[in-house]
mmCIF file of C-alpha atoms in Angstrom:
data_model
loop_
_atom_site.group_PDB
_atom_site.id
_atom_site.type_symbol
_atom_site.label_atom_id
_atom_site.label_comp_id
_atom_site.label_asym_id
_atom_site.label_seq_id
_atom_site.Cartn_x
_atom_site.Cartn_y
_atom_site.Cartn_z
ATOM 1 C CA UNK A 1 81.463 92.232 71.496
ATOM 2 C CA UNK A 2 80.547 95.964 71.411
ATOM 3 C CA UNK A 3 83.530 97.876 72.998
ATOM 4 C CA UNK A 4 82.969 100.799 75.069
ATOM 5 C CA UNK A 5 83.271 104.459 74.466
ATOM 6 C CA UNK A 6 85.520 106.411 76.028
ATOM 7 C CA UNK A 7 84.859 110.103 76.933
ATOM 8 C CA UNK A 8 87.193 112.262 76.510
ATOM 9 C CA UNK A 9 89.227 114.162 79.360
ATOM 10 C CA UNK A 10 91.683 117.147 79.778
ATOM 11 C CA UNK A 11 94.472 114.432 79.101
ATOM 12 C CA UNK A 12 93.211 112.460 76.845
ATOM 13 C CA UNK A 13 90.426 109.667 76.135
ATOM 14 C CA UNK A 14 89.719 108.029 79.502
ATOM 15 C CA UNK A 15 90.160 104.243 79.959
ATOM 16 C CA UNK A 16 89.686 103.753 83.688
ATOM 17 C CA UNK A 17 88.322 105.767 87.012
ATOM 18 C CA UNK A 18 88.990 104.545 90.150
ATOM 19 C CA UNK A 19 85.865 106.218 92.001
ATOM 20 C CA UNK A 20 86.656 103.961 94.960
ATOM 21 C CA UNK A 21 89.915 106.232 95.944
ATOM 22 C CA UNK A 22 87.908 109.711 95.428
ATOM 23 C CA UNK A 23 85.557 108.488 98.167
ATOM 24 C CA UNK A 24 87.759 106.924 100.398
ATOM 25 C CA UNK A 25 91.020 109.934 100.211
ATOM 26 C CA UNK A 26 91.346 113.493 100.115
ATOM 27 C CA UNK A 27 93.368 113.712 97.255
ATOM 28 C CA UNK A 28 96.115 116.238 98.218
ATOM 29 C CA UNK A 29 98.184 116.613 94.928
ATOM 30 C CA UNK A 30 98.199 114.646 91.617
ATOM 31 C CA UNK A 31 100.895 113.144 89.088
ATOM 32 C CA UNK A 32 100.582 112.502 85.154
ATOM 33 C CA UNK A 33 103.199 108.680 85.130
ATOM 34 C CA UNK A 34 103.689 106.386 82.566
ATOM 35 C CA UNK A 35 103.350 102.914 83.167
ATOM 36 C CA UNK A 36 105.776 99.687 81.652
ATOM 37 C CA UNK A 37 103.480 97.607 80.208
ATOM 38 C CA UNK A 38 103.764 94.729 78.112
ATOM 39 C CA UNK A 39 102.385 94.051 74.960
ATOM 40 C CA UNK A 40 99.627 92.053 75.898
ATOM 41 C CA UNK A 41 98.939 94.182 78.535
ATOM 42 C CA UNK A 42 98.339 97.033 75.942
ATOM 43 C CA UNK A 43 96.258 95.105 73.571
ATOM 44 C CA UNK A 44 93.735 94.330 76.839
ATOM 45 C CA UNK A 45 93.815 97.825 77.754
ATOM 46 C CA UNK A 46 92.535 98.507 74.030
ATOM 47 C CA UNK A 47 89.270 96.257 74.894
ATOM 48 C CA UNK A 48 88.741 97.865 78.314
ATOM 49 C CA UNK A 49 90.018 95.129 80.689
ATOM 50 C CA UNK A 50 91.689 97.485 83.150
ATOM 51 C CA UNK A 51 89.893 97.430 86.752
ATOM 52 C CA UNK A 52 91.556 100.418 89.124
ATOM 53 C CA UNK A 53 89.492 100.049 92.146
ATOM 54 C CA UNK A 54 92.175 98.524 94.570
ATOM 55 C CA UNK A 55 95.146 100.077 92.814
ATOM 56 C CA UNK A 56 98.189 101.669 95.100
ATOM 57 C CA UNK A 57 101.508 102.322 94.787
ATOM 58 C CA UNK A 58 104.502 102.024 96.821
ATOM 59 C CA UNK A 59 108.069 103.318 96.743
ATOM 60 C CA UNK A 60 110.543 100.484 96.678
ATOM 61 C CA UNK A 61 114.794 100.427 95.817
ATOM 62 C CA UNK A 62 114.099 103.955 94.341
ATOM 63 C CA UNK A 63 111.268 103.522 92.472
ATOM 64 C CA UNK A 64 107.486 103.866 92.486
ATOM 65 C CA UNK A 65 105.736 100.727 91.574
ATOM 66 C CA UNK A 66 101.777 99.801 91.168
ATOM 67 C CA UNK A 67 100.241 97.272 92.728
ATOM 68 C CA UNK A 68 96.816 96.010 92.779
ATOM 69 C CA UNK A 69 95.543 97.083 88.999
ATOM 70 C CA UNK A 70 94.100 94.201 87.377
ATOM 71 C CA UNK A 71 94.205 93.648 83.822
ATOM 72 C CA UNK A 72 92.942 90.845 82.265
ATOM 73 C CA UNK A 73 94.801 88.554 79.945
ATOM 74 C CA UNK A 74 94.207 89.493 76.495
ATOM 75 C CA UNK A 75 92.259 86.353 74.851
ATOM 76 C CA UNK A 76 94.015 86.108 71.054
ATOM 77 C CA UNK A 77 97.786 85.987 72.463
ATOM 78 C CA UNK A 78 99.355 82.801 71.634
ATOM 79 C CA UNK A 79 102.320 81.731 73.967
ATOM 80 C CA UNK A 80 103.185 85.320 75.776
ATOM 81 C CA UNK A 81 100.619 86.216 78.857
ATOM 82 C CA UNK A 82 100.983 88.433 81.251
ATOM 83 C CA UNK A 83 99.835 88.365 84.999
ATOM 84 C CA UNK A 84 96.579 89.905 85.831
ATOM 85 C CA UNK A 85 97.807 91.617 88.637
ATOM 86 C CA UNK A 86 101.158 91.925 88.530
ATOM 87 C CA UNK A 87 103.335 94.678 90.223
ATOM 88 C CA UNK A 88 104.262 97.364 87.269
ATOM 89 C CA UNK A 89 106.755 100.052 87.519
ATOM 90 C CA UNK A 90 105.379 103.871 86.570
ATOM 91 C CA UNK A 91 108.271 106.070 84.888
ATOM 92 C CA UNK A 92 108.371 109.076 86.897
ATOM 93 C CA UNK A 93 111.230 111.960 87.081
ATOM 94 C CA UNK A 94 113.477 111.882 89.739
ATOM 95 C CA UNK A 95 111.889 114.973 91.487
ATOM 96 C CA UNK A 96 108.537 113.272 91.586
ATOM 97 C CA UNK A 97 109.694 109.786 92.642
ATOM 98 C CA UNK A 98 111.588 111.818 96.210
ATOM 99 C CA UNK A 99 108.350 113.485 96.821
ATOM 100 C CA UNK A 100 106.500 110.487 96.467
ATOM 101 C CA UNK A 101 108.767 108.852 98.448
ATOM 102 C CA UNK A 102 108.443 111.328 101.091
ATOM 103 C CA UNK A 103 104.455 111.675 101.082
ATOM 104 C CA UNK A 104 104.482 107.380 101.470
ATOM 105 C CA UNK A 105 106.789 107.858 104.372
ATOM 106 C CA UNK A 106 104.329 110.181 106.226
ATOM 107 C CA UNK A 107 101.522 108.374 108.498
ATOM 108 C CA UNK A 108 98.360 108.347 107.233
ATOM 109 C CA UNK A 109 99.253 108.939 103.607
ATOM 110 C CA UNK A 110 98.892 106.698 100.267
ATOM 111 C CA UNK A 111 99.025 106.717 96.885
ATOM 112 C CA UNK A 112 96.559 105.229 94.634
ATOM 113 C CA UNK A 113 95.764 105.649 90.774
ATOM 114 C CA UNK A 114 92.702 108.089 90.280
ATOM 115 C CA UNK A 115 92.268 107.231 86.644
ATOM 116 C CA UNK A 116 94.179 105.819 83.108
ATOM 117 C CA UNK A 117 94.219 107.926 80.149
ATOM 118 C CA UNK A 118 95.865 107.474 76.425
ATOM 119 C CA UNK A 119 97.830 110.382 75.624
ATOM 120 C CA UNK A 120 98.628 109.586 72.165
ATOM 121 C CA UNK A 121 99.065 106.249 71.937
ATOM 122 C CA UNK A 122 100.699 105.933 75.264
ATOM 123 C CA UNK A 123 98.685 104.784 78.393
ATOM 124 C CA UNK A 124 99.604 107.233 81.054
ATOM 125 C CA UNK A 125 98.110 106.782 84.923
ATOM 126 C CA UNK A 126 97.058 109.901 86.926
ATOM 127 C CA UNK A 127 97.942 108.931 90.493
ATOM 128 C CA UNK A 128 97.358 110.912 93.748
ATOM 129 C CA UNK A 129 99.047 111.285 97.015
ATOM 130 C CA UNK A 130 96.076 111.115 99.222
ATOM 131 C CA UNK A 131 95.113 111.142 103.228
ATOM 132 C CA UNK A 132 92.616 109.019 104.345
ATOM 133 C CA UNK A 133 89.146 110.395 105.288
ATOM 134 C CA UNK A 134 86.993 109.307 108.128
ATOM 135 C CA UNK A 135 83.449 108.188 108.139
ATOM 136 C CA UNK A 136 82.157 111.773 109.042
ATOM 137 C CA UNK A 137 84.246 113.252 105.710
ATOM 138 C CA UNK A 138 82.429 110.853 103.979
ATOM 139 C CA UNK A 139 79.062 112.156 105.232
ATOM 140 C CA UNK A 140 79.486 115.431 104.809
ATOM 141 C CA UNK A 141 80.269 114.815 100.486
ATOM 142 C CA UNK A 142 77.133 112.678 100.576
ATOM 143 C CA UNK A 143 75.240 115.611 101.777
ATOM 144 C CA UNK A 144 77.028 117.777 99.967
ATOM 145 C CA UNK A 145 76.338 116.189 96.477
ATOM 146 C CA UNK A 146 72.733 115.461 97.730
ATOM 147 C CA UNK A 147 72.843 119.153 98.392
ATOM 148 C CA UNK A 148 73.914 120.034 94.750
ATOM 149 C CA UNK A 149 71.852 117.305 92.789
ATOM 150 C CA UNK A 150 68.477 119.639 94.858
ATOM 151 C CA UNK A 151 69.568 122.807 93.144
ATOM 152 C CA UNK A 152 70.644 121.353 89.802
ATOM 153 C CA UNK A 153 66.916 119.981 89.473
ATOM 154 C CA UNK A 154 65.496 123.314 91.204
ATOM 155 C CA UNK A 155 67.463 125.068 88.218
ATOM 156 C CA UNK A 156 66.036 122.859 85.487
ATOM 157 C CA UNK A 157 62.647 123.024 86.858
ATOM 158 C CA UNK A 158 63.052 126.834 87.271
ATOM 159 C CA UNK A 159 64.460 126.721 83.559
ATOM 160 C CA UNK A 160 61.856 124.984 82.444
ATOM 161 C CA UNK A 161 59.303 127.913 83.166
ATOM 162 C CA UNK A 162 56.770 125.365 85.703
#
């Protein structure tokens, strides 16, 4: 099986965009957290098995966890397998886990992973606290990137010299 490039980011090669939660949120602030995996869960995050696009996170007994993230079972493990969609804690600092706490706690207000990274050899999770938008908000970014794909490709053609 060919296995997929990754491009590279700010934070490292990516592994995963959730595009679904840039669409559907206005993404008000963002956090860099580490996620406990297990070793199986690694390996299929090697091959590209990781899916984002329903992946949340709630605050529960002090701690942020992520639900919804789907990562397939790695195919060469022998008696150790993991659930694909398992709850999985993120290691945050205290700080960040109160003010995560407190933007869950407001109404109208989730968190949900933007996108997974390596940094290193570490998979890290950017997540962001985000407010939902309404059907109009996500008009106007339709138009809006309509908009700018017009005068990207009146730039070209001006670039072009026709």
């Amino acid at each position: 099986m060919a296995r997929k490039r990754s491009r590279p980011s700010a934070q490292g090669s990516v592994i995963a965009t959730n595009r679904k939660a840039l669409r559907d949120y206005h993404i008000i602030e963002s956090y860099e957290a580490g996620v406990a995996l297990k070793g199986t869960e690694v390996k299929s995050i090697r091959q590209g098995k990781i899916n984002l696009r329903d992946a949340f996170c709630r605050a529960e007994q002090g701690e942020i966890v992520l639900h919804g993230c789907d990562i397939q079972p790695y195919e060469n493990a022998s008696h150790e397998q993991h659930a694909a969609r398992r709850p999985r804690k993120l290691l945050l600092n205290r700080g960040e886990i109160l003010r995560l706490d407190e933007a869950l706690s407001q109404q109208g207000h989730a968190v949900v992973a933007l996108e997974a990274y390596w940094k290193g050899r570490l998979v890290k999770l950017r997540i962001g606290v985000g407010r939902g938008k309404k059907f109009h908000d996500q008009r106007e970014d339709l138009k809006k990137a309509a908009v700018a794909r017009e005068v990207d490709r009146e730039w070209a053609r001006f670039n072009r010299g026709s």
